[in-house]
C-alpha cells in the first residue's frame, strides 16, 4: 500500500466517457490475471449500468444505504447478501455456471441461507424431523453415476423446515439441530429416512431484502421443498432440492430455485414398500434417483461452456484452474 | 407481501440462458416505472457479469463476504460503501451524469466520505483550521453565474484535513469540528478565509476497501485538495474540490477526483492583497473563480444527455422528474 512499492499510472483528464478506461488502467497492475479480468468486467458493467440508467446522486445514495443495511443485518445465522443474490437470480445463475449439468444428471439449485454444519450423522431409516405437527413422509432415494453405477459412501446433507415453515436456526430458543441430518449412501447407492412433508414458507422478509421485494410487488414465498447436498471425493459437489408438485408458488419461487426435473409427486407406500421400510401401507412416500457427475466430467463441460461464452464475447481466452482469463499471447 | 395481494407470474423452466428473462418477468409488476427500469438494467448487467466471467461459486461467496464486511465496518463516521464506490470510479461517474457541466462552469468532483453537518458558520477572513503545524494559506474566491453575474448569499461548505492528512472526525478524541466551516458569499459574490495548505493523504485503508486496493496493487493516496460545496435555491448543487498542482498523486488519485480545470497553483500575496486581507506580503495564496449553473440550465443539459445516451441504446424514452424511463406508448 506504500506508494513507493507500486507503479503510479498516469490517468487522462476524467470525463463521463473515459472514466471506465481510467479505472481499468489504474487496476491493470494487478498481478492476479483472473482477479484483473473479473474486476475489468465488474467495472464495465457497473459503469454501463450508471450510464444507461442516468443514475442520480439520490438513487446512488439510496443504493449504497441499502447495501449497508444488508451488511449490517447480516450475522452468523442471517445471510442477507445471499438472500439478495437469491432474489436477483444471481445465485441460481452462478450455480448453473459452476455446475453445468448434461441431460441425465441431477440438476443443482440454490443452497439458500439455512444450511448449517451442525447436523448429526443418521442411520438409514432414521427420523430427521421431530416436529409432531408435520405430516410424516418416507423418503427413499438412490444415487448413481452417469453410467448407472451405484455410488456408495457419499456424504449427504439433508435439511427442511418444520411444519410452520421455519428452519431450526430461525427459532431463537432451540436447543439443538432438528429437521436436518447427514446420511451416507449404502453399497447399493441407496439411502432412506423419515421426514415430514415440506411446506411452502416465506424467506426472511423483515429486513432490507424484504423491503425490496415489497417495492417490486413480489411475494417472498418459496414452494415446498427439501434440500440435499452430496459430497464425495472425485464427484462434483451437488447442491440441489426436490420441489413438491402443484405448490401454489411452483412457478413464482422468490429465489428462482425450481427446475422441472426437480419437481416430484408425493406418492403412497405400497404393501411391499410399507413392509420393507416399516411404515403403514399408504404412508406418504417420496422417491428420487439422483445422478452425480464426476469432477472430470464437470470440469470438461464447464471448460467447454466457458470457451463458448468467451467466443460470443469475441475474446480469446485460456482456462487456468478451471476459470477463463483473457489470452494476451 | 401477502401473496394474495400480488399477481403471481408464471416462470419458464430455468436455464443459464433464460434466468434473466425470468427475473425481469417477476420484477415486472413493480408499479414504479423508474425503479423497474433501474432494476431491469441492474439485473441485466449483474447476470452478464456472471456469464462473461463464468463466476465460480467460490468467487461469488468471496464477493458476498466482501460486501458483508463493507457493510459491517460502516458507521456514522465511516462510510465504507461510499469509499468502495469511490475507488471503482462510480462516484465520479454518477456526479458527472447528475451534474453535467458545460464549458465555462465549474466542474464537480467526488464528495468523499468526510463531509459532516456540524461545521459552524464563519465570517469572511475567519480561520477554519486551528492546526498550528499546517502551512497558513489565504483563500480568496468569487462566485458567479454563467453570464458572469455575482451570486450572493450562497451557502458554502468548505472542509480539509489537518497537516497530518486526517479529517477531524478521524481523531477519536476530538472535542468539536475543525478544518471545516460554512461561509456565505457577499453581495459581490466573494468569499475569503484562512486555512492551511492541503496535503496528500491516504483514504482509510485498514478495512475491506484497503484490502481490495492492496490486491489490485493500487496505492490509497489522494492528492492534496480542499473540498467545496455550494447550495442556493435555484442553482444546481455543486460538490467540488481544488487540487494543488504537481502533487505526486495528481495523476493517480485513488478515487479519480482530479479534473484539469480544478487543478490550481499556490501563489503569493502581493502587497495589495496582503494589505486588503491582513496577511504578510508573500503569504501563500489560493484564488479561484467558481461558476454555478442554475437548476434550469442543469436539468435541460441533463435531459439532453439522457436522451443522447438512450438513443445510443436504441430505446425510446420519456423523461419523468428529470430521469429517463422507457417510453412504451
XYZ file of C-alpha atoms in Angstrom:
658
model
C 0.000 0.000 0.000
C 3.055 2.165 0.348
C 3.007 4.191 -2.884
C 6.758 3.713 -3.284
C 6.002 -0.005 -3.671
C 3.639 0.350 -6.625
C 3.896 1.806 -10.070
C 1.865 5.012 -10.377
C -0.001 5.187 -13.643
C -0.901 8.459 -15.273
C -4.577 8.981 -15.982
C -6.214 11.227 -18.526
C -8.411 14.168 -17.597
C -11.640 12.499 -16.435
C -14.895 12.676 -18.358
C -18.164 10.692 -18.241
C -16.855 8.770 -21.235
C -13.244 7.957 -20.269
C -13.704 7.223 -16.559
C -14.076 3.489 -17.288
C -10.819 3.416 -19.248
C -9.046 5.277 -16.432
C -10.295 2.886 -13.742
C -9.270 -0.128 -15.824
C -5.857 1.420 -16.379
C -5.256 2.005 -12.687
C -6.448 -1.563 -11.913
C -4.234 -3.041 -14.607
C -1.210 -3.521 -12.349
C -2.997 -6.339 -10.524
C -0.779 -9.416 -10.766
C -3.635 -11.911 -10.414
C -4.844 -12.365 -14.013
C -8.178 -13.876 -13.009
C -8.944 -11.120 -10.486
C -7.966 -8.491 -13.041
C -10.392 -9.978 -15.573
C -13.252 -10.214 -13.024
C -12.643 -6.590 -11.968
C -12.483 -5.457 -15.593
C -15.928 -6.926 -16.319
C -17.274 -5.634 -12.968
C -16.174 -2.057 -13.653
C -17.509 -2.199 -17.223
C -20.938 -3.376 -16.124
C -21.121 -1.099 -13.077
C -20.319 1.959 -15.206
C -22.611 0.953 -18.074
C -25.390 0.437 -15.525
C -24.922 4.020 -14.273
C -24.652 5.454 -17.798
C -27.674 3.564 -19.154
C -29.923 4.451 -16.221
C -28.501 8.006 -15.892
C -28.298 7.100 -12.195
C -28.943 10.140 -10.000
C -26.912 11.021 -6.900
C -30.016 10.378 -4.770
C -30.535 6.934 -6.264
C -26.826 6.176 -5.834
C -27.005 7.098 -2.141
C -30.223 5.069 -1.717
C -28.429 2.085 -3.250
C -25.343 2.439 -1.036
C -27.507 2.786 2.084
C -29.463 -0.298 1.048
C -26.232 -2.315 0.709
C -25.020 -1.005 4.080
C -28.256 -2.201 5.720
C -27.918 -5.603 4.043
C -24.432 -5.900 5.569
C -25.457 -4.661 8.980
C -28.420 -7.040 9.446
C -26.199 -9.993 8.492
C -24.964 -12.381 11.189
C -23.858 -15.989 11.593
C -27.471 -17.121 11.295
C -28.690 -14.482 8.843
C -27.026 -14.223 5.426
C -28.831 -11.235 3.911
C -26.378 -10.867 0.992
C -27.023 -14.494 -0.039
C -30.734 -13.683 0.167
C -30.235 -10.595 -2.025
C -28.279 -12.657 -4.545
C -31.055 -15.272 -4.422
C -33.939 -12.869 -5.147
C -31.991 -11.265 -8.026
C -31.486 -14.672 -9.669
C -27.694 -14.429 -9.317
C -27.325 -17.454 -7.021
C -29.084 -19.873 -9.355
C -27.152 -18.446 -12.325
C -23.760 -18.900 -10.636
C -24.683 -22.450 -9.633
C -25.632 -23.289 -13.220
C -22.332 -21.831 -14.499
C -20.152 -23.559 -11.900
C -22.007 -26.865 -12.024
C -23.229 -27.354 -15.601
C -25.395 -30.447 -15.967
C -25.891 -32.559 -19.075
C -29.172 -34.399 -19.668
C -29.414 -37.404 -17.381
C -27.599 -35.881 -14.393
C -29.418 -34.323 -11.441
C -29.667 -30.530 -11.791
C -28.472 -28.244 -8.997
C -30.356 -25.411 -7.355
C -29.874 -22.650 -4.763
C -28.159 -23.513 -1.467
C -30.168 -20.870 0.379
C -29.047 -19.261 3.634
C -30.092 -22.067 6.034
C -27.546 -24.826 5.607
C -25.504 -25.382 8.787
C -22.576 -27.609 9.707
C -24.064 -28.906 12.946
C -26.304 -31.818 11.862
C -25.620 -35.306 13.237
C -24.981 -38.358 11.092
C -28.086 -40.569 10.969
C -28.519 -44.249 10.110
C -30.823 -45.406 7.309
C -34.484 -45.261 8.274
C -33.832 -42.650 10.978
C -36.177 -39.776 11.779
C -34.722 -36.353 10.804
C -37.653 -34.163 11.924
C -39.140 -34.370 15.399
C -41.970 -31.951 14.629
C -45.099 -33.881 15.604
C -47.289 -31.332 13.796
C -45.708 -32.277 10.433
C -47.171 -34.870 8.065
C -44.875 -37.930 8.235
C -43.044 -38.685 4.981
C -40.901 -41.663 3.993
C -38.070 -40.720 1.608
C -36.365 -43.461 -0.425
C -33.559 -42.498 -2.831
C -30.775 -43.929 -4.932
C -27.503 -42.377 -6.011
C -25.811 -43.340 -9.293
C -23.162 -42.072 -11.674
C -23.766 -41.123 -15.304
C -23.190 -44.770 -16.347
C -25.829 -46.054 -13.943
C -23.431 -47.491 -11.362
C -24.354 -47.022 -7.682
C -22.112 -44.648 -5.684
C -21.579 -45.675 -2.098
C -20.395 -43.739 0.941
C -21.414 -40.312 -0.357
C -21.920 -37.755 2.424
C -25.483 -36.446 2.062
C -26.686 -33.326 3.901
C -30.482 -33.083 4.068
C -32.440 -30.165 5.576
C -36.014 -28.897 5.627
C -38.244 -26.568 7.642
C -40.646 -27.651 10.352
C -44.403 -27.675 9.692
C -44.588 -23.934 10.461
C -42.154 -23.156 7.600
C -39.147 -22.312 9.804
C -35.688 -23.862 9.895
C -34.332 -24.791 13.316
C -31.930 -21.813 13.366
C -34.874 -19.423 12.988
C -36.137 -20.390 16.458
C -34.144 -18.320 18.977
C -34.952 -20.791 21.806
C -33.952 -24.020 20.010
C -31.818 -26.480 21.954
C -30.073 -28.222 19.028
C -30.376 -29.107 15.351
C -33.659 -30.510 14.027
C -35.045 -31.010 10.521
C -31.511 -31.710 9.328
C -29.243 -34.727 9.155
C -26.251 -36.239 7.421
C -26.520 -39.677 5.801
C -24.167 -41.888 3.821
C -25.299 -43.912 0.797
C -25.017 -47.685 1.277
C -23.180 -50.090 -1.032
C -26.141 -50.146 -3.452
C -26.114 -46.319 -3.576
C -29.382 -46.215 -1.600
C -30.401 -44.033 1.364
C -33.765 -43.706 3.091
C -35.110 -41.777 6.037
C -38.225 -40.393 7.685
C -39.032 -36.698 7.495
C -42.126 -34.511 7.215
C -43.837 -33.359 4.027
C -42.292 -29.975 3.119
C -44.476 -26.865 3.269
C -44.134 -23.524 1.432
C -42.699 -20.681 3.506
C -41.614 -17.047 3.126
C -37.909 -16.201 3.057
C -36.974 -13.789 5.889
C -38.613 -10.531 4.766
C -38.353 -8.292 7.815
C -35.074 -6.782 6.538
C -33.843 -4.767 3.536
C -34.357 -7.650 1.058
C -37.976 -7.962 2.206
C -38.432 -4.215 1.661
C -37.020 -4.557 -1.851
C -39.470 -7.378 -2.668
C -42.342 -5.254 -1.361
C -41.300 -2.315 -3.567
C -41.193 -4.698 -6.536
C -44.664 -6.077 -5.692
C -43.146 -9.531 -5.267
C -44.222 -12.101 -2.671
C -41.476 -13.685 -0.522
C -42.642 -17.321 -0.756
C -40.734 -20.426 -1.701
C -42.648 -23.512 -2.832
C -42.424 -26.584 -0.555
C -39.058 -28.307 -0.947
C -36.410 -30.434 0.765
C -32.680 -29.612 0.423
C -29.984 -32.164 -0.464
C -26.222 -31.754 -0.743
C -23.910 -34.524 -1.975
C -20.169 -34.733 -1.368
C -17.645 -37.391 -2.279
C -14.076 -37.011 -3.431
C -13.886 -37.334 -7.225
C -17.520 -36.265 -7.724
C -18.826 -32.778 -8.431
C -20.313 -31.236 -5.295
C -24.089 -31.215 -5.864
C -26.378 -28.752 -4.072
C -29.977 -29.410 -5.000
C -33.554 -29.700 -3.703
C -36.760 -31.532 -4.544
C -39.920 -29.468 -5.044
C -43.423 -30.822 -4.363
C -45.629 -30.618 -7.488
C -48.659 -28.281 -7.577
C -47.409 -25.978 -4.856
C -49.074 -22.537 -5.223
C -45.598 -20.975 -5.640
C -44.199 -23.587 -8.040
C -43.921 -21.017 -10.858
C -43.102 -17.939 -8.785
C -40.402 -19.078 -6.337
C -38.965 -15.910 -4.739
C -35.425 -17.242 -5.265
C -35.838 -18.898 -8.706
C -34.882 -22.384 -7.487
C -37.475 -24.591 -9.217
C -36.459 -26.685 -12.230
C -38.831 -29.102 -13.967
C -36.525 -32.065 -13.360
C -36.586 -31.436 -9.606
C -40.379 -31.328 -9.214
C -41.734 -34.523 -7.637
C -45.037 -36.107 -6.656
C -45.785 -37.370 -3.170
C -46.869 -40.978 -3.617
C -48.205 -43.665 -1.282
C -46.299 -46.635 0.138
C -47.367 -49.932 -1.446
C -47.753 -53.026 0.759
C -44.221 -54.084 -0.228
C -42.636 -50.695 0.490
C -44.570 -50.453 3.778
C -43.192 -53.824 4.893
C -39.644 -53.064 3.779
C -39.398 -49.643 5.459
C -41.652 -50.336 8.434
C -44.401 -47.773 7.767
C -48.177 -48.249 7.404
C -49.426 -49.086 3.901
C -50.483 -45.879 2.104
C -47.936 -43.782 4.096
C -46.775 -40.652 2.222
C -43.749 -41.553 0.092
C -41.152 -39.545 -1.820
C -38.727 -41.361 -4.097
C -35.959 -39.951 -6.267
C -32.995 -41.295 -8.195
C -30.092 -38.842 -8.001
C -27.324 -38.922 -10.611
C -23.921 -37.410 -9.753
C -21.265 -36.298 -12.226
C -17.568 -36.853 -11.647
C -15.222 -33.890 -11.192
C -13.654 -34.686 -14.566
C -16.992 -34.784 -16.396
C -17.959 -31.457 -14.801
C -14.728 -29.603 -15.428
C -14.615 -30.684 -19.061
C -18.219 -29.474 -19.614
C -17.521 -26.257 -17.679
C -14.421 -25.512 -19.781
C -16.372 -26.130 -22.987
C -19.179 -23.777 -21.902
C -16.635 -21.130 -20.813
C -14.999 -21.217 -24.230
C -18.392 -20.909 -25.947
C -19.320 -17.890 -23.789
C -15.944 -16.181 -24.398
C -16.239 -16.838 -28.139
C -19.559 -14.979 -28.095
C -17.769 -12.014 -26.488
C -15.162 -12.205 -29.246
C -12.356 -12.723 -26.733
C -9.510 -15.190 -26.937
C -9.174 -16.893 -23.576
C -7.198 -19.510 -21.785
C -8.617 -21.623 -18.970
C -6.457 -21.507 -15.839
C -7.514 -23.556 -12.787
C -10.883 -24.102 -14.439
C -11.634 -20.395 -14.930
C -11.226 -18.227 -18.037
C -8.803 -15.328 -18.347
C -8.044 -13.313 -21.492
C -5.274 -14.840 -23.572
C -2.965 -11.962 -24.409
C -0.304 -14.009 -26.198
C -46.049 -9.094 0.895
C -49.131 -11.253 1.382
C -49.154 -13.362 -1.811
C -52.921 -12.890 -2.146
C -52.183 -9.182 -2.645
C -49.895 -9.619 -5.646
C -50.269 -11.192 -9.035
C -48.256 -14.400 -9.327
C -46.477 -14.668 -12.634
C -45.615 -17.986 -14.201
C -41.945 -18.536 -14.983
C -40.399 -20.861 -17.512
C -38.165 -23.775 -16.567
C -34.902 -22.087 -15.546
C -31.715 -22.334 -17.588
C -28.454 -20.351 -17.623
C -29.845 -18.511 -20.618
C -33.425 -17.657 -19.566
C -32.844 -16.828 -15.886
C -32.507 -13.121 -16.740
C -35.813 -13.105 -18.611
C -37.494 -14.869 -15.692
C -36.157 -12.405 -13.114
C -37.258 -9.451 -15.240
C -40.691 -11.008 -15.645
C -41.182 -11.496 -11.918
C -39.960 -7.905 -11.307
C -42.247 -6.505 -13.972
C -45.202 -5.953 -11.642
C -43.345 -3.081 -9.952
C -45.582 -0.028 -10.215
C -42.706 2.492 -10.045
C -41.614 2.820 -13.690
C -38.255 4.358 -12.838
C -37.397 1.685 -10.255
C -38.485 -1.010 -12.701
C -36.117 0.387 -15.339
C -33.188 0.695 -12.904
C -33.751 -2.901 -11.704
C -34.034 -4.137 -15.289
C -30.609 -2.703 -16.148
C -29.149 -3.880 -12.815
C -30.272 -7.485 -13.355
C -29.058 -7.453 -16.972
C -25.590 -6.247 -16.004
C -25.316 -8.430 -12.899
C -26.182 -11.543 -14.899
C -23.986 -10.635 -17.865
C -21.126 -10.037 -15.433
C -21.544 -13.589 -14.050
C -21.939 -15.125 -17.519
C -18.952 -13.268 -19.018
C -16.611 -14.075 -16.137
C -18.025 -17.617 -15.660
C -18.120 -16.612 -11.984
C -17.409 -19.585 -9.717
C -19.342 -20.372 -6.538
C -16.180 -19.665 -4.516
C -15.707 -16.261 -6.138
C -19.394 -15.491 -5.611
C -19.098 -16.302 -1.901
C -15.875 -14.264 -1.641
C -17.713 -11.325 -3.201
C -20.731 -11.610 -0.889
C -18.479 -11.868 2.178
C -16.556 -8.813 0.987
C -19.788 -6.811 0.679
C -20.905 -8.015 4.122
C -17.628 -6.771 5.622
C -18.016 -3.419 3.856
C -21.445 -3.081 5.473
C -20.312 -4.215 8.891
C -17.350 -1.828 9.183
C -19.595 1.109 8.220
C -20.749 3.565 10.871
C -21.841 7.182 11.200
C -18.231 8.306 10.762
C -17.085 5.595 8.352
C -18.857 5.238 5.005
C -17.094 2.213 3.518
C -19.645 1.755 0.689
C -19.026 5.344 -0.469
C -15.316 4.541 -0.358
C -15.875 1.391 -2.433
C -17.909 3.370 -4.959
C -15.131 5.991 -4.998
C -12.273 3.564 -5.741
C -14.305 1.879 -8.504
C -14.859 5.234 -10.232
C -18.637 5.002 -9.752
C -18.950 8.092 -7.556
C -17.264 10.456 -10.012
C -19.286 8.933 -12.873
C -22.620 9.432 -11.086
C -21.671 13.013 -10.228
C -20.840 13.754 -13.864
C -24.178 12.256 -15.004
C -26.282 14.048 -12.398
C -24.434 17.359 -12.661
C -23.344 17.751 -16.292
C -21.181 20.842 -16.816
C -20.797 22.877 -19.976
C -17.539 24.695 -20.720
C -17.240 27.762 -18.513
C -18.964 26.296 -15.446
C -17.049 24.816 -12.511
C -16.792 21.033 -12.760
C -17.889 18.811 -9.877
C -15.956 16.028 -8.205
C -16.358 13.350 -5.525
C -17.980 14.286 -2.214
C -15.911 11.698 -0.362
C -16.914 10.175 2.969
C -15.811 13.035 5.246
C -18.383 15.777 4.815
C -20.329 16.406 8.045
C -23.245 18.649 9.000
C -21.658 20.060 12.157
C -19.473 22.936 10.926
C -20.131 26.457 12.245
C -20.870 29.452 10.044
C -17.776 31.665 9.756
C -17.394 35.327 8.783
C -15.152 36.419 5.895
C -11.484 36.318 6.756
C -12.046 33.762 9.540
C -9.674 30.916 10.342
C -11.120 27.483 9.511
C -8.154 25.336 10.597
C -6.573 25.617 14.030
C -3.758 23.198 13.235
C -0.607 25.180 14.070
C 1.540 22.593 12.272
C -0.134 23.457 8.944
C 1.238 25.973 6.455
C -1.064 29.039 6.619
C -2.986 29.701 3.392
C -5.189 32.627 2.378
C -8.072 31.606 0.101
C -9.848 34.289 -1.947
C -12.710 33.265 -4.249
C -15.574 34.616 -6.302
C -18.864 33.031 -7.228
C -20.645 33.906 -10.492
C -23.366 32.570 -12.761
C -22.865 31.534 -16.396
C -23.474 35.139 -17.525
C -20.780 36.495 -15.204
C -23.113 37.974 -12.611
C -22.093 37.608 -8.949
C -24.245 35.263 -6.832
C -24.688 36.384 -3.248
C -25.780 34.527 -0.119
C -24.760 31.082 -1.370
C -24.168 28.607 1.467
C -20.616 27.290 1.052
C -19.340 24.233 2.918
C -15.535 24.011 2.984
C -13.519 21.144 4.519
C -9.930 19.897 4.506
C -7.631 17.631 6.508
C -5.167 18.783 9.137
C -1.439 18.800 8.353
C -1.213 15.072 9.219
C -3.710 14.235 6.461
C -6.660 13.427 8.766
C -10.113 14.965 8.908
C -11.385 15.993 12.347
C -13.763 13.012 12.526
C -10.844 10.626 12.152
C -9.478 11.670 15.545
C -11.382 9.665 18.165
C -10.533 12.199 20.913
C -11.568 15.377 19.053
C -13.673 17.893 21.002
C -15.502 19.550 18.071
C -15.304 20.340 14.357
C -12.063 21.714 12.913
C -10.788 22.122 9.377
C -14.346 22.766 8.248
C -16.643 25.783 8.065
C -19.687 27.228 6.382
C -19.470 30.619 4.660
C -21.900 32.785 2.702
C -20.881 34.716 -0.406
C -21.167 38.515 -0.022
C -23.075 40.822 -2.359
C -20.186 40.846 -4.854
C -20.188 37.015 -4.873
C -16.877 36.961 -2.991
C -15.767 34.881 -0.014
C -12.358 34.609 1.637
C -10.924 32.755 4.594
C -7.749 31.446 6.188
C -6.904 27.745 6.056
C -3.816 25.553 5.762
C -2.190 24.340 2.559
C -3.761 20.924 1.782
C -1.554 17.813 1.948
C -1.920 14.436 0.229
C -3.278 11.635 2.418
C -4.367 8.007 2.168
C -8.058 7.139 2.236
C -8.893 4.824 5.157
C -7.305 1.534 4.093
C -7.463 -0.618 7.219
C -10.784 -2.145 6.090
C -12.092 -4.262 3.195
C -11.660 -1.457 0.612
C -8.000 -1.108 1.619
C -7.572 -4.871 1.185
C -9.081 -4.629 -2.290
C -6.660 -1.841 -3.260
C -3.760 -3.923 -1.989
C -4.868 -6.936 -4.065
C -5.059 -4.633 -7.094
C -1.559 -3.212 -6.413
C -3.068 0.248 -6.044
C -1.918 2.892 -3.580
C -4.594 4.531 -1.384
C -3.452 8.152 -1.757
C -5.401 11.231 -2.718
C -3.532 14.293 -3.993
C -3.702 17.426 -1.791
C -7.105 19.129 -2.145
C -9.691 21.291 -0.414
C -13.425 20.438 -0.629
C -16.143 22.970 -1.503
C -19.920 22.530 -1.652
C -22.282 25.265 -2.901
C -26.002 25.488 -2.202
C -28.569 28.109 -3.099
C -32.176 27.683 -4.129
C -32.472 27.943 -7.914
C -28.852 26.848 -8.500
C -27.548 23.346 -9.151
C -25.967 21.884 -6.038
C -22.199 21.864 -6.691
C -19.841 19.449 -4.919
C -16.267 20.092 -5.958
C -12.671 20.422 -4.778
C -9.493 22.238 -5.756
C -6.330 20.191 -6.296
C -2.823 21.550 -5.759
C -0.721 21.283 -8.935
C 2.324 18.952 -9.050
C 1.154 16.724 -6.239
C 2.827 13.275 -6.560
C -0.653 11.686 -6.815
C -2.147 14.226 -9.242
C -2.497 11.597 -11.988
C -3.240 8.563 -9.809
C -5.868 9.755 -7.319
C -7.241 6.630 -5.568
C -10.796 7.938 -6.040
C -10.487 9.508 -9.538
C -11.425 13.010 -8.399
C -8.891 15.185 -10.261
C -10.002 17.194 -13.305
C -7.695 19.568 -15.174
C -9.978 22.542 -14.581
C -9.823 22.005 -10.808
C -6.011 21.930 -10.524
C -4.633 25.169 -9.072
C -1.305 26.801 -8.224
C -0.462 28.151 -4.801
C 0.568 31.769 -5.355
C 1.963 34.539 -3.145
C 0.078 37.528 -1.747
C 1.081 40.801 -3.439
C 1.498 43.942 -1.337
C -2.051 44.962 -2.233
C -3.597 41.570 -1.399
C -1.564 41.441 1.825
C -2.942 44.842 2.904
C -6.519 44.016 1.913
C -6.684 40.623 3.682
C -4.353 41.426 6.574
C -1.613 38.866 5.890
C 2.156 39.348 5.417
C 3.276 40.112 1.868
C 4.318 36.847 0.124
C 1.848 34.814 2.237
C 0.641 31.609 0.474
C -2.439 32.425 -1.598
C -5.067 30.352 -3.375
C -7.568 32.104 -5.643
C -10.398 30.629 -7.684
C -13.427 31.906 -9.552
C -16.310 29.461 -9.210
C -19.146 29.451 -11.748
C -22.509 27.948 -10.756
C -25.233 26.766 -13.104
C -28.907 27.320 -12.419
C -31.232 24.373 -11.830
C -32.909 25.089 -15.173
C -29.620 25.142 -17.100
C -28.595 21.868 -15.445
C -31.842 19.999 -15.924
C -32.056 20.967 -19.571
C -28.474 19.761 -20.202
C -29.104 16.590 -18.170
C -32.259 15.765 -20.147
C -30.398 16.301 -23.406
C -27.564 13.983 -22.359
C -30.060 11.378 -21.104
C -31.814 11.356 -24.476
C -28.475 11.001 -26.283
C -27.479 8.048 -24.069
C -30.844 6.323 -24.521
C -30.686 6.860 -28.287
C -27.365 5.008 -28.289
C -29.090 2.087 -26.542
C -31.773 2.191 -29.220
C -34.502 2.788 -26.636
C -37.356 5.240 -26.826
C -37.589 7.057 -23.515
C -39.519 9.721 -21.744
C -38.021 11.927 -19.043
C -40.087 11.905 -15.836
C -38.938 14.027 -12.882
C -35.619 14.533 -14.644
C -34.877 10.811 -15.057
C -35.374 8.554 -18.082
C -37.819 5.638 -18.222
C -38.656 3.536 -21.278
C -41.494 5.001 -23.321
C -43.823 2.091 -24.008
C -46.554 4.095 -25.804
